[in-house]
Amino acid sequence: MSLQSEIENLWHRYDDGDLTADSAGRDERDSLDALLGALETGEVRAAERDQSGDWQSNEWVKQGILLNFGLRKIAGREYGDVTYHDVLPLRDTSDLPDRGTRNTPDGTVLRRGAYVGADCIMMSPSFVNIGAHVGDGTLVDSCDTVGSCAQIGADVKLGANTLIGGVLEPVEDAPVVVEDGASLGAGCRVTSGFVVGENSVVGENTLLTPRIPVYDLVDDEILHGRLPPERRAFTRFVESSVGDHDLFEGGAYKPAVVAMDVEAETLEATEREEVLRE
């Protein structure tokens, strides 16, 4: 039986109420451990591109992640001098040096089931949650969070204090995606399954979520839920539909994102320094 079949079988038993944390045994937990191991090696992913190039969630993988919470009990665990209580231990990071990836002290946290590629840099403090996939050569800067099942491409720059939201439930919903070569300025927020296109540059403190429109000045269209590849994006405010009220002078405004062509100077400013990875 394939790992996918094992997880789907466990999910049906759990969903029907026939399997609980009390009744789960060695075989069930071996399947859950196998899924976490496959996520950590990159053998499986919570989301992938389909034949049309769109990102789709792998529902069985997200089901397996949820089962790791539903079929395990909370236990006290040690991290440094701190005792924490969770259903899972943190990820073993002894494989990182062999792939040229480094994490700085103190407080770079990788949860079990998280994948981090080769030649990556994780600055402290930062957190990569279960099911997340961080591609080769990517920088996860200080105070960054990469949420559950988020898909971060290769050679991505996540500026300090950036939040990449997690999308674990519902299982059919695609997670947040930041594609290859993208650069996010300090303080950015990307949530609710938003897709940041390849080689785009996002200005600091920009909020990217499907509820905020993206005014793409390159193709002259208004988008929701995605930023096209090779765009320079930043926050602006536009008139709100409640702008004609009499509560205060001047009406009201709502946030929007403006997307323009990436200029050569912008790309030069975001080039990664190879010396950091030698």
PDB file of N, CA, C and O in Angstrom, residues 207-276:
ATOM      1  N   LEU A 207       0.739  44.289   2.361  1.00  0.00           N
ATOM      2  CA  LEU A 207      -0.156  43.185   2.707  1.00  0.00           C
ATOM      3  C   LEU A 207      -0.731  42.600   1.428  1.00  0.00           C
ATOM      4  O   LEU A 207      -1.393  43.302   0.653  1.00  0.00           O
ATOM      5  N   LEU A 208      -0.467  41.313   1.207  1.00  0.00           N
ATOM      6  CA  LEU A 208      -0.974  40.603   0.035  1.00  0.00           C
ATOM      7  C   LEU A 208      -1.963  39.544   0.505  1.00  0.00           C
ATOM      8  O   LEU A 208      -1.591  38.562   1.149  1.00  0.00           O
ATOM      9  N   THR A 209      -3.225  39.750   0.181  1.00  0.00           N
ATOM     10  CA  THR A 209      -4.297  38.844   0.559  1.00  0.00           C
ATOM     11  C   THR A 209      -5.382  38.936  -0.505  1.00  0.00           C
ATOM     12  O   THR A 209      -5.524  39.994  -1.150  1.00  0.00           O
ATOM     13  N   PRO A 210      -6.128  37.875  -0.751  1.00  0.00           N
ATOM     14  CA  PRO A 210      -7.162  37.931  -1.800  1.00  0.00           C
ATOM     15  C   PRO A 210      -8.207  39.020  -1.598  1.00  0.00           C
ATOM     16  O   PRO A 210      -8.902  39.398  -2.542  1.00  0.00           O
ATOM     17  N   ARG A 211      -8.330  39.537  -0.398  1.00  0.00           N
ATOM     18  CA  ARG A 211      -9.349  40.561  -0.133  1.00  0.00           C
ATOM     19  C   ARG A 211      -8.899  41.965  -0.523  1.00  0.00           C
ATOM     20  O   ARG A 211      -9.714  42.893  -0.533  1.00  0.00           O
ATOM     21  N   ILE A 212      -7.635  42.129  -0.851  1.00  0.00           N
ATOM     22  CA  ILE A 212      -7.121  43.430  -1.270  1.00  0.00           C
ATOM     23  C   ILE A 212      -6.796  43.370  -2.765  1.00  0.00           C
ATOM     24  O   ILE A 212      -6.042  42.509  -3.196  1.00  0.00           O
ATOM     25  N   PRO A 213      -7.361  44.263  -3.589  1.00  0.00           N
ATOM     26  CA  PRO A 213      -7.147  44.189  -5.034  1.00  0.00           C
ATOM     27  C   PRO A 213      -5.715  44.553  -5.420  1.00  0.00           C
ATOM     28  O   PRO A 213      -5.075  45.390  -4.788  1.00  0.00           O
ATOM     29  N   VAL A 214      -5.252  43.903  -6.463  1.00  0.00           N
ATOM     30  CA  VAL A 214      -3.948  44.217  -7.060  1.00  0.00           C
ATOM     31  C   VAL A 214      -4.219  44.927  -8.386  1.00  0.00           C
ATOM     32  O   VAL A 214      -4.799  44.344  -9.308  1.00  0.00           O
ATOM     33  N   TYR A 215      -3.814  46.190  -8.484  1.00  0.00           N
ATOM     34  CA  TYR A 215      -3.981  46.958  -9.715  1.00  0.00           C
ATOM     35  C   TYR A 215      -2.734  46.751 -10.577  1.00  0.00           C
ATOM     36  O   TYR A 215      -1.700  47.368 -10.341  1.00  0.00           O
ATOM     37  N   ASP A 216      -2.852  45.847 -11.537  1.00  0.00           N
ATOM     38  CA  ASP A 216      -1.714  45.521 -12.397  1.00  0.00           C
ATOM     39  C   ASP A 216      -1.661  46.521 -13.554  1.00  0.00           C
ATOM     40  O   ASP A 216      -2.453  46.448 -14.497  1.00  0.00           O
ATOM     41  N   LEU A 217      -0.732  47.456 -13.481  1.00  0.00           N
ATOM     42  CA  LEU A 217      -0.624  48.491 -14.505  1.00  0.00           C
ATOM     43  C   LEU A 217       0.067  47.996 -15.764  1.00  0.00           C
ATOM     44  O   LEU A 217       0.051  48.689 -16.783  1.00  0.00           O
ATOM     45  N   VAL A 218       0.649  46.794 -15.717  1.00  0.00           N
ATOM     46  CA  VAL A 218       1.313  46.229 -16.893  1.00  0.00           C
ATOM     47  C   VAL A 218       0.278  45.686 -17.876  1.00  0.00           C
ATOM     48  O   VAL A 218       0.284  46.005 -19.067  1.00  0.00           O
ATOM     49  N   ASP A 219      -0.628  44.868 -17.381  1.00  0.00           N
ATOM     50  CA  ASP A 219      -1.673  44.290 -18.230  1.00  0.00           C
ATOM     51  C   ASP A 219      -3.010  45.000 -18.075  1.00  0.00           C
ATOM     52  O   ASP A 219      -4.025  44.544 -18.624  1.00  0.00           O
ATOM     53  N   ASP A 220      -3.029  46.097 -17.311  1.00  0.00           N
ATOM     54  CA  ASP A 220      -4.216  46.929 -17.153  1.00  0.00           C
ATOM     55  C   ASP A 220      -5.426  46.105 -16.696  1.00  0.00           C
ATOM     56  O   ASP A 220      -6.479  46.085 -17.344  1.00  0.00           O
ATOM     57  N   GLU A 221      -5.264  45.440 -15.551  1.00  0.00           N
ATOM     58  CA  GLU A 221      -6.361  44.656 -14.996  1.00  0.00           C
ATOM     59  C   GLU A 221      -6.277  44.650 -13.470  1.00  0.00           C
ATOM     60  O   GLU A 221      -5.235  44.969 -12.892  1.00  0.00           O
ATOM     61  N   ILE A 222      -7.413  44.335 -12.856  1.00  0.00           N
ATOM     62  CA  ILE A 222      -7.486  44.238 -11.400  1.00  0.00           C
ATOM     63  C   ILE A 222      -7.531  42.758 -11.034  1.00  0.00           C
ATOM     64  O   ILE A 222      -8.390  42.011 -11.520  1.00  0.00           O
ATOM     65  N   LEU A 223      -6.621  42.346 -10.177  1.00  0.00           N
ATOM     66  CA  LEU A 223      -6.491  40.943  -9.810  1.00  0.00           C
ATOM     67  C   LEU A 223      -6.783  40.749  -8.331  1.00  0.00           C
ATOM     68  O   LEU A 223      -6.635  41.669  -7.524  1.00  0.00           O
ATOM     69  N   HIS A 224      -7.160  39.535  -7.981  1.00  0.00           N
ATOM     70  CA  HIS A 224      -7.332  39.155  -6.582  1.00  0.00           C
ATOM     71  C   HIS A 224      -6.646  37.805  -6.354  1.00  0.00           C
ATOM     72  O   HIS A 224      -6.829  36.874  -7.134  1.00  0.00           O
ATOM     73  N   GLY A 225      -5.860  37.730  -5.303  1.00  0.00           N
ATOM     74  CA  GLY A 225      -5.259  36.453  -4.918  1.00  0.00           C
ATOM     75  C   GLY A 225      -3.941  36.128  -5.570  1.00  0.00           C
ATOM     76  O   GLY A 225      -3.361  35.088  -5.262  1.00  0.00           O
ATOM     77  N   ARG A 226      -3.436  36.999  -6.446  1.00  0.00           N
ATOM     78  CA  ARG A 226      -2.150  36.690  -7.069  1.00  0.00           C
ATOM     79  C   ARG A 226      -1.469  37.965  -7.566  1.00  0.00           C
ATOM     80  O   ARG A 226      -2.127  38.949  -7.924  1.00  0.00           O
ATOM     81  N   LEU A 227      -0.153  37.919  -7.546  1.00  0.00           N
ATOM     82  CA  LEU A 227       0.686  38.957  -8.120  1.00  0.00           C
ATOM     83  C   LEU A 227       1.433  38.313  -9.282  1.00  0.00           C
ATOM     84  O   LEU A 227       2.147  37.326  -9.091  1.00  0.00           O
ATOM     85  N   PRO A 228       1.276  38.805 -10.511  1.00  0.00           N
ATOM     86  CA  PRO A 228       1.922  38.175 -11.662  1.00  0.00           C
ATOM     87  C   PRO A 228       3.447  38.165 -11.531  1.00  0.00           C
ATOM     88  O   PRO A 228       4.018  38.931 -10.748  1.00  0.00           O
ATOM     89  N   PRO A 229       4.110  37.334 -12.311  1.00  0.00           N
ATOM     90  CA  PRO A 229       5.583  37.313 -12.287  1.00  0.00           C
ATOM     91  C   PRO A 229       6.181  38.640 -12.740  1.00  0.00           C
ATOM     92  O   PRO A 229       5.563  39.409 -13.480  1.00  0.00           O
ATOM     93  N   GLU A 230       7.365  38.918 -12.233  1.00  0.00           N
ATOM     94  CA  GLU A 230       8.187  40.056 -12.652  1.00  0.00           C
ATOM     95  C   GLU A 230       7.448  41.390 -12.507  1.00  0.00           C
ATOM     96  O   GLU A 230       7.359  42.182 -13.428  1.00  0.00           O
ATOM     97  N   ARG A 231       6.904  41.585 -11.310  1.00  0.00           N
ATOM     98  CA  ARG A 231       6.237  42.840 -10.985  1.00  0.00           C
ATOM     99  C   ARG A 231       6.924  43.494  -9.783  1.00  0.00           C
ATOM    100  O   ARG A 231       7.511  42.832  -8.935  1.00  0.00           O
ATOM    101  N   ARG A 232       6.834  44.801  -9.725  1.00  0.00           N
ATOM    102  CA  ARG A 232       7.243  45.569  -8.555  1.00  0.00           C
ATOM    103  C   ARG A 232       5.962  46.055  -7.897  1.00  0.00           C
ATOM    104  O   ARG A 232       5.190  46.813  -8.491  1.00  0.00           O
ATOM    105  N   ALA A 233       5.719  45.618  -6.673  1.00  0.00           N
ATOM    106  CA  ALA A 233       4.435  45.876  -6.032  1.00  0.00           C
ATOM    107  C   ALA A 233       4.616  46.662  -4.745  1.00  0.00           C
ATOM    108  O   ALA A 233       5.602  46.486  -4.019  1.00  0.00           O
ATOM    109  N   PHE A 234       3.640  47.531  -4.449  1.00  0.00           N
ATOM    110  CA  PHE A 234       3.688  48.338  -3.239  1.00  0.00           C
ATOM    111  C   PHE A 234       2.268  48.763  -2.883  1.00  0.00           C
ATOM    112  O   PHE A 234       1.353  48.732  -3.723  1.00  0.00           O
ATOM    113  N   THR A 235       2.086  49.167  -1.636  1.00  0.00           N
ATOM    114  CA  THR A 235       0.766  49.540  -1.134  1.00  0.00           C
ATOM    115  C   THR A 235       0.427  50.988  -1.462  1.00  0.00           C
ATOM    116  O   THR A 235       1.270  51.879  -1.342  1.00  0.00           O
ATOM    117  N   ARG A 236      -0.795  51.208  -1.885  1.00  0.00           N
ATOM    118  CA  ARG A 236      -1.353  52.543  -2.041  1.00  0.00           C
ATOM    119  C   ARG A 236      -2.793  52.522  -1.504  1.00  0.00           C
ATOM    120  O   ARG A 236      -3.369  51.457  -1.296  1.00  0.00           O
ATOM    121  N   PHE A 237      -3.365  53.692  -1.304  1.00  0.00           N
ATOM    122  CA  PHE A 237      -4.746  53.759  -0.821  1.00  0.00           C
ATOM    123  C   PHE A 237      -5.629  54.382  -1.898  1.00  0.00           C
ATOM    124  O   PHE A 237      -5.241  55.364  -2.537  1.00  0.00           O
ATOM    125  N   VAL A 238      -6.798  53.790  -2.089  1.00  0.00           N
ATOM    126  CA  VAL A 238      -7.743  54.270  -3.095  1.00  0.00           C
ATOM    127  C   VAL A 238      -9.063  54.597  -2.400  1.00  0.00           C
ATOM    128  O   VAL A 238      -9.323  54.164  -1.274  1.00  0.00           O
ATOM    129  N   GLU A 239      -9.894  55.360  -3.082  1.00  0.00           N
ATOM    130  CA  GLU A 239     -11.168  55.765  -2.484  1.00  0.00           C
ATOM    131  C   GLU A 239     -12.049  54.561  -2.195  1.00  0.00           C
ATOM    132  O   GLU A 239     -12.173  53.641  -3.002  1.00  0.00           O
ATOM    133  N   SER A 240     -12.657  54.593  -1.025  1.00  0.00           N
ATOM    134  CA  SER A 240     -13.558  53.527  -0.623  1.00  0.00           C
ATOM    135  C   SER A 240     -14.973  53.809  -1.115  1.00  0.00           C
ATOM    136  O   SER A 240     -15.342  54.954  -1.386  1.00  0.00           O
ATOM    137  N   SER A 241     -15.787  52.751  -1.178  1.00  0.00           N
ATOM    138  CA  SER A 241     -17.190  52.908  -1.594  1.00  0.00           C
ATOM    139  C   SER A 241     -18.007  53.669  -0.564  1.00  0.00           C
ATOM    140  O   SER A 241     -19.123  54.101  -0.852  1.00  0.00           O
ATOM    141  N   VAL A 242     -17.442  53.818   0.645  1.00  0.00           N
ATOM    142  CA  VAL A 242     -18.149  54.604   1.670  1.00  0.00           C
ATOM    143  C   VAL A 242     -17.577  56.016   1.738  1.00  0.00           C
ATOM    144  O   VAL A 242     -17.726  56.716   2.735  1.00  0.00           O
ATOM    145  N   GLY A 243     -16.945  56.462   0.664  1.00  0.00           N
ATOM    146  CA  GLY A 243     -16.272  57.753   0.666  1.00  0.00           C
ATOM    147  C   GLY A 243     -17.195  58.950   0.716  1.00  0.00           C
ATOM    148  O   GLY A 243     -16.759  60.053   1.028  1.00  0.00           O
ATOM    149  N   ASP A 244     -18.501  58.779   0.435  1.00  0.00           N
ATOM    150  CA  ASP A 244     -19.408  59.928   0.393  1.00  0.00           C
ATOM    151  C   ASP A 244     -20.162  60.153   1.704  1.00  0.00           C
ATOM    152  O   ASP A 244     -21.067  60.979   1.765  1.00  0.00           O
ATOM    153  N   HIS A 245     -19.791  59.427   2.739  1.00  0.00           N
ATOM    154  CA  HIS A 245     -20.518  59.617   3.992  1.00  0.00           C
ATOM    155  C   HIS A 245     -20.123  60.950   4.646  1.00  0.00           C
ATOM    156  O   HIS A 245     -19.177  61.618   4.224  1.00  0.00           O
ATOM    157  N   ASP A 246     -20.849  61.341   5.665  1.00  0.00           N
ATOM    158  CA  ASP A 246     -20.603  62.630   6.306  1.00  0.00           C
ATOM    159  C   ASP A 246     -19.982  62.494   7.696  1.00  0.00           C
ATOM    160  O   ASP A 246     -20.069  63.395   8.522  1.00  0.00           O
ATOM    161  N   LEU A 247     -19.349  61.337   7.983  1.00  0.00           N
ATOM    162  CA  LEU A 247     -18.752  61.137   9.299  1.00  0.00           C
ATOM    163  C   LEU A 247     -17.540  62.030   9.496  1.00  0.00           C
ATOM    164  O   LEU A 247     -17.277  62.507  10.585  1.00  0.00           O
ATOM    165  N   PHE A 248     -16.772  62.199   8.436  1.00  0.00           N
ATOM    166  CA  PHE A 248     -15.628  63.106   8.532  1.00  0.00           C
ATOM    167  C   PHE A 248     -15.306  63.631   7.150  1.00  0.00           C
ATOM    168  O   PHE A 248     -15.646  63.024   6.133  1.00  0.00           O
ATOM    169  N   GLU A 249     -14.643  64.753   7.127  1.00  0.00           N
ATOM    170  CA  GLU A 249     -14.345  65.423   5.862  1.00  0.00           C
ATOM    171  C   GLU A 249     -13.336  64.621   5.046  1.00  0.00           C
ATOM    172  O   GLU A 249     -12.360  64.110   5.581  1.00  0.00           O
ATOM    173  N   GLY A 250     -13.590  64.510   3.764  1.00  0.00           N
ATOM    174  CA  GLY A 250     -12.642  63.846   2.880  1.00  0.00           C
ATOM    175  C   GLY A 250     -12.961  62.399   2.579  1.00  0.00           C
ATOM    176  O   GLY A 250     -12.287  61.771   1.768  1.00  0.00           O
ATOM    177  N   GLY A 251     -13.989  61.834   3.226  1.00  0.00           N
ATOM    178  CA  GLY A 251     -14.384  60.477   2.913  1.00  0.00           C
ATOM    179  C   GLY A 251     -13.458  59.432   3.496  1.00  0.00           C
ATOM    180  O   GLY A 251     -12.734  59.668   4.455  1.00  0.00           O
ATOM    181  N   ALA A 252     -13.465  58.258   2.892  1.00  0.00           N
ATOM    182  CA  ALA A 252     -12.679  57.125   3.401  1.00  0.00           C
ATOM    183  C   ALA A 252     -11.875  56.500   2.271  1.00  0.00           C
ATOM    184  O   ALA A 252     -12.224  56.612   1.095  1.00  0.00           O
ATOM    185  N   TYR A 253     -10.804  55.813   2.667  1.00  0.00           N
ATOM    186  CA  TYR A 253      -9.938  55.141   1.698  1.00  0.00           C
ATOM    187  C   TYR A 253      -9.676  53.711   2.139  1.00  0.00           C
ATOM    188  O   TYR A 253      -9.766  53.382   3.324  1.00  0.00           O
ATOM    189  N   LYS A 254      -9.374  52.866   1.181  1.00  0.00           N
ATOM    190  CA  LYS A 254      -9.069  51.469   1.479  1.00  0.00           C
ATOM    191  C   LYS A 254      -7.718  51.110   0.859  1.00  0.00           C
ATOM    192  O   LYS A 254      -7.287  51.722  -0.128  1.00  0.00           O
ATOM    193  N   PRO A 255      -7.022  50.112   1.417  1.00  0.00           N
ATOM    194  CA  PRO A 255      -5.712  49.739   0.877  1.00  0.00           C
ATOM    195  C   PRO A 255      -5.843  48.998  -0.443  1.00  0.00           C
ATOM    196  O   PRO A 255      -6.816  48.294  -0.704  1.00  0.00           O
ATOM    197  N   ALA A 256      -4.857  49.154  -1.289  1.00  0.00           N
ATOM    198  CA  ALA A 256      -4.748  48.431  -2.545  1.00  0.00           C
ATOM    199  C   ALA A 256      -3.270  48.182  -2.806  1.00  0.00           C
ATOM    200  O   ALA A 256      -2.401  48.736  -2.138  1.00  0.00           O
ATOM    201  N   VAL A 257      -2.989  47.306  -3.770  1.00  0.00           N
ATOM    202  CA  VAL A 257      -1.616  47.027  -4.176  1.00  0.00           C
ATOM    203  C   VAL A 257      -1.463  47.433  -5.628  1.00  0.00           C
ATOM    204  O   VAL A 257      -2.288  47.075  -6.482  1.00  0.00           O
ATOM    205  N   VAL A 258      -0.425  48.199  -5.920  1.00  0.00           N
ATOM    206  CA  VAL A 258      -0.120  48.617  -7.285  1.00  0.00           C
ATOM    207  C   VAL A 258       1.050  47.779  -7.788  1.00  0.00           C
ATOM    208  O   VAL A 258       2.058  47.631  -7.098  1.00  0.00           O
ATOM    209  N   ALA A 259       0.909  47.211  -8.991  1.00  0.00           N
ATOM    210  CA  ALA A 259       1.949  46.367  -9.575  1.00  0.00           C
ATOM    211  C   ALA A 259       2.436  46.981 -10.880  1.00  0.00           C
ATOM    212  O   ALA A 259       1.646  47.323 -11.762  1.00  0.00           O
ATOM    213  N   MET A 260       3.751  47.136 -10.991  1.00  0.00           N
ATOM    214  CA  MET A 260       4.374  47.706 -12.179  1.00  0.00           C
ATOM    215  C   MET A 260       5.487  46.778 -12.656  1.00  0.00           C
ATOM    216  O   MET A 260       5.832  45.797 -11.990  1.00  0.00           O
ATOM    217  N   ASP A 261       6.058  47.088 -13.834  1.00  0.00           N
ATOM    218  CA  ASP A 261       7.203  46.332 -14.314  1.00  0.00           C
ATOM    219  C   ASP A 261       8.371  46.458 -13.340  1.00  0.00           C
ATOM    220  O   ASP A 261       8.588  47.522 -12.748  1.00  0.00           O
ATOM    221  N   VAL A 262       9.125  45.373 -13.196  1.00  0.00           N
ATOM    222  CA  VAL A 262      10.342  45.433 -12.393  1.00  0.00           C
ATOM    223  C   VAL A 262      11.426  46.134 -13.202  1.00  0.00           C
ATOM    224  O   VAL A 262      11.722  45.742 -14.335  1.00  0.00           O
ATOM    225  N   GLU A 263      12.000  47.177 -12.635  1.00  0.00           N
ATOM    226  CA  GLU A 263      13.061  47.905 -13.316  1.00  0.00           C
ATOM    227  C   GLU A 263      14.419  47.274 -13.022  1.00  0.00           C
ATOM    228  O   GLU A 263      14.603  46.604 -12.007  1.00  0.00           O
ATOM    229  N   ALA A 264      15.382  47.482 -13.891  1.00  0.00           N
ATOM    230  CA  ALA A 264      16.704  46.889 -13.728  1.00  0.00           C
ATOM    231  C   ALA A 264      17.331  47.287 -12.401  1.00  0.00           C
ATOM    232  O   ALA A 264      17.966  46.482 -11.713  1.00  0.00           O
ATOM    233  N   GLU A 265      17.135  48.541 -12.005  1.00  0.00           N
ATOM    234  CA  GLU A 265      17.721  49.003 -10.748  1.00  0.00           C
ATOM    235  C   GLU A 265      17.118  48.266  -9.555  1.00  0.00           C
ATOM    236  O   GLU A 265      17.793  47.986  -8.571  1.00  0.00           O
ATOM    237  N   THR A 266      15.832  47.931  -9.654  1.00  0.00           N
ATOM    238  CA  THR A 266      15.183  47.206  -8.570  1.00  0.00           C
ATOM    239  C   THR A 266      15.756  45.809  -8.449  1.00  0.00           C
ATOM    240  O   THR A 266      16.020  45.314  -7.348  1.00  0.00           O
ATOM    241  N   LEU A 267      15.970  45.147  -9.581  1.00  0.00           N
ATOM    242  CA  LEU A 267      16.533  43.802  -9.560  1.00  0.00           C
ATOM    243  C   LEU A 267      17.945  43.807  -8.999  1.00  0.00           C
ATOM    244  O   LEU A 267      18.333  42.923  -8.235  1.00  0.00           O
ATOM    245  N   GLU A 268      18.727  44.814  -9.386  1.00  0.00           N
ATOM    246  CA  GLU A 268      20.095  44.900  -8.885  1.00  0.00           C
ATOM    247  C   GLU A 268      20.105  45.061  -7.365  1.00  0.00           C
ATOM    248  O   GLU A 268      20.951  44.504  -6.670  1.00  0.00           O
ATOM    249  N   ALA A 269      19.153  45.810  -6.859  1.00  0.00           N
ATOM    250  CA  ALA A 269      19.104  46.064  -5.419  1.00  0.00           C
ATOM    251  C   ALA A 269      18.729  44.825  -4.624  1.00  0.00           C
ATOM    252  O   ALA A 269      19.006  44.742  -3.424  1.00  0.00           O
ATOM    253  N   THR A 270      18.098  43.836  -5.280  1.00  0.00           N
ATOM    254  CA  THR A 270      17.652  42.642  -4.575  1.00  0.00           C
ATOM    255  C   THR A 270      18.499  41.420  -4.899  1.00  0.00           C
ATOM    256  O   THR A 270      18.181  40.319  -4.471  1.00  0.00           O
ATOM    257  N   GLU A 271      19.587  41.582  -5.661  1.00  0.00           N
ATOM    258  CA  GLU A 271      20.440  40.444  -5.987  1.00  0.00           C
ATOM    259  C   GLU A 271      21.015  39.839  -4.712  1.00  0.00           C
ATOM    260  O   GLU A 271      21.444  40.538  -3.808  1.00  0.00           O
ATOM    261  N   ARG A 272      21.038  38.542  -4.660  1.00  0.00           N
ATOM    262  CA  ARG A 272      21.582  37.878  -3.493  1.00  0.00           C
ATOM    263  C   ARG A 272      23.097  37.893  -3.538  1.00  0.00           C
ATOM    264  O   ARG A 272      23.700  37.855  -4.618  1.00  0.00           O
ATOM    265  N   GLU A 273      23.708  37.904  -2.373  1.00  0.00           N
ATOM    266  CA  GLU A 273      25.157  37.916  -2.265  1.00  0.00           C
ATOM    267  C   GLU A 273      25.672  36.487  -2.170  1.00  0.00           C
ATOM    268  O   GLU A 273      25.441  35.793  -1.176  1.00  0.00           O
ATOM    269  N   GLU A 274      26.346  36.030  -3.212  1.00  0.00           N
ATOM    270  CA  GLU A 274      26.823  34.653  -3.232  1.00  0.00           C
ATOM    271  C   GLU A 274      27.837  34.375  -2.133  1.00  0.00           C
ATOM    272  O   GLU A 274      27.959  33.237  -1.663  1.00  0.00           O
ATOM    273  N   VAL A 275      28.557  35.404  -1.697  1.00  0.00           N
ATOM    274  CA  VAL A 275      29.568  35.192  -0.670  1.00  0.00           C
ATOM    275  C   VAL A 275      28.936  34.659   0.629  1.00  0.00           C
ATOM    276  O   VAL A 275      29.580  33.948   1.403  1.00  0.00           O
ATOM    277  N   LEU A 276      27.657  34.980   0.858  1.00  0.00           N
ATOM    278  CA  LEU A 276      26.991  34.491   2.052  1.00  0.00           C
ATOM    279  C   LEU A 276      26.788  32.988   2.023  1.00  0.00           C
ATOM    280  O   LEU A 276      26.569  32.359   3.064  1.00  0.00           O
TER     281      LEU A 276
END
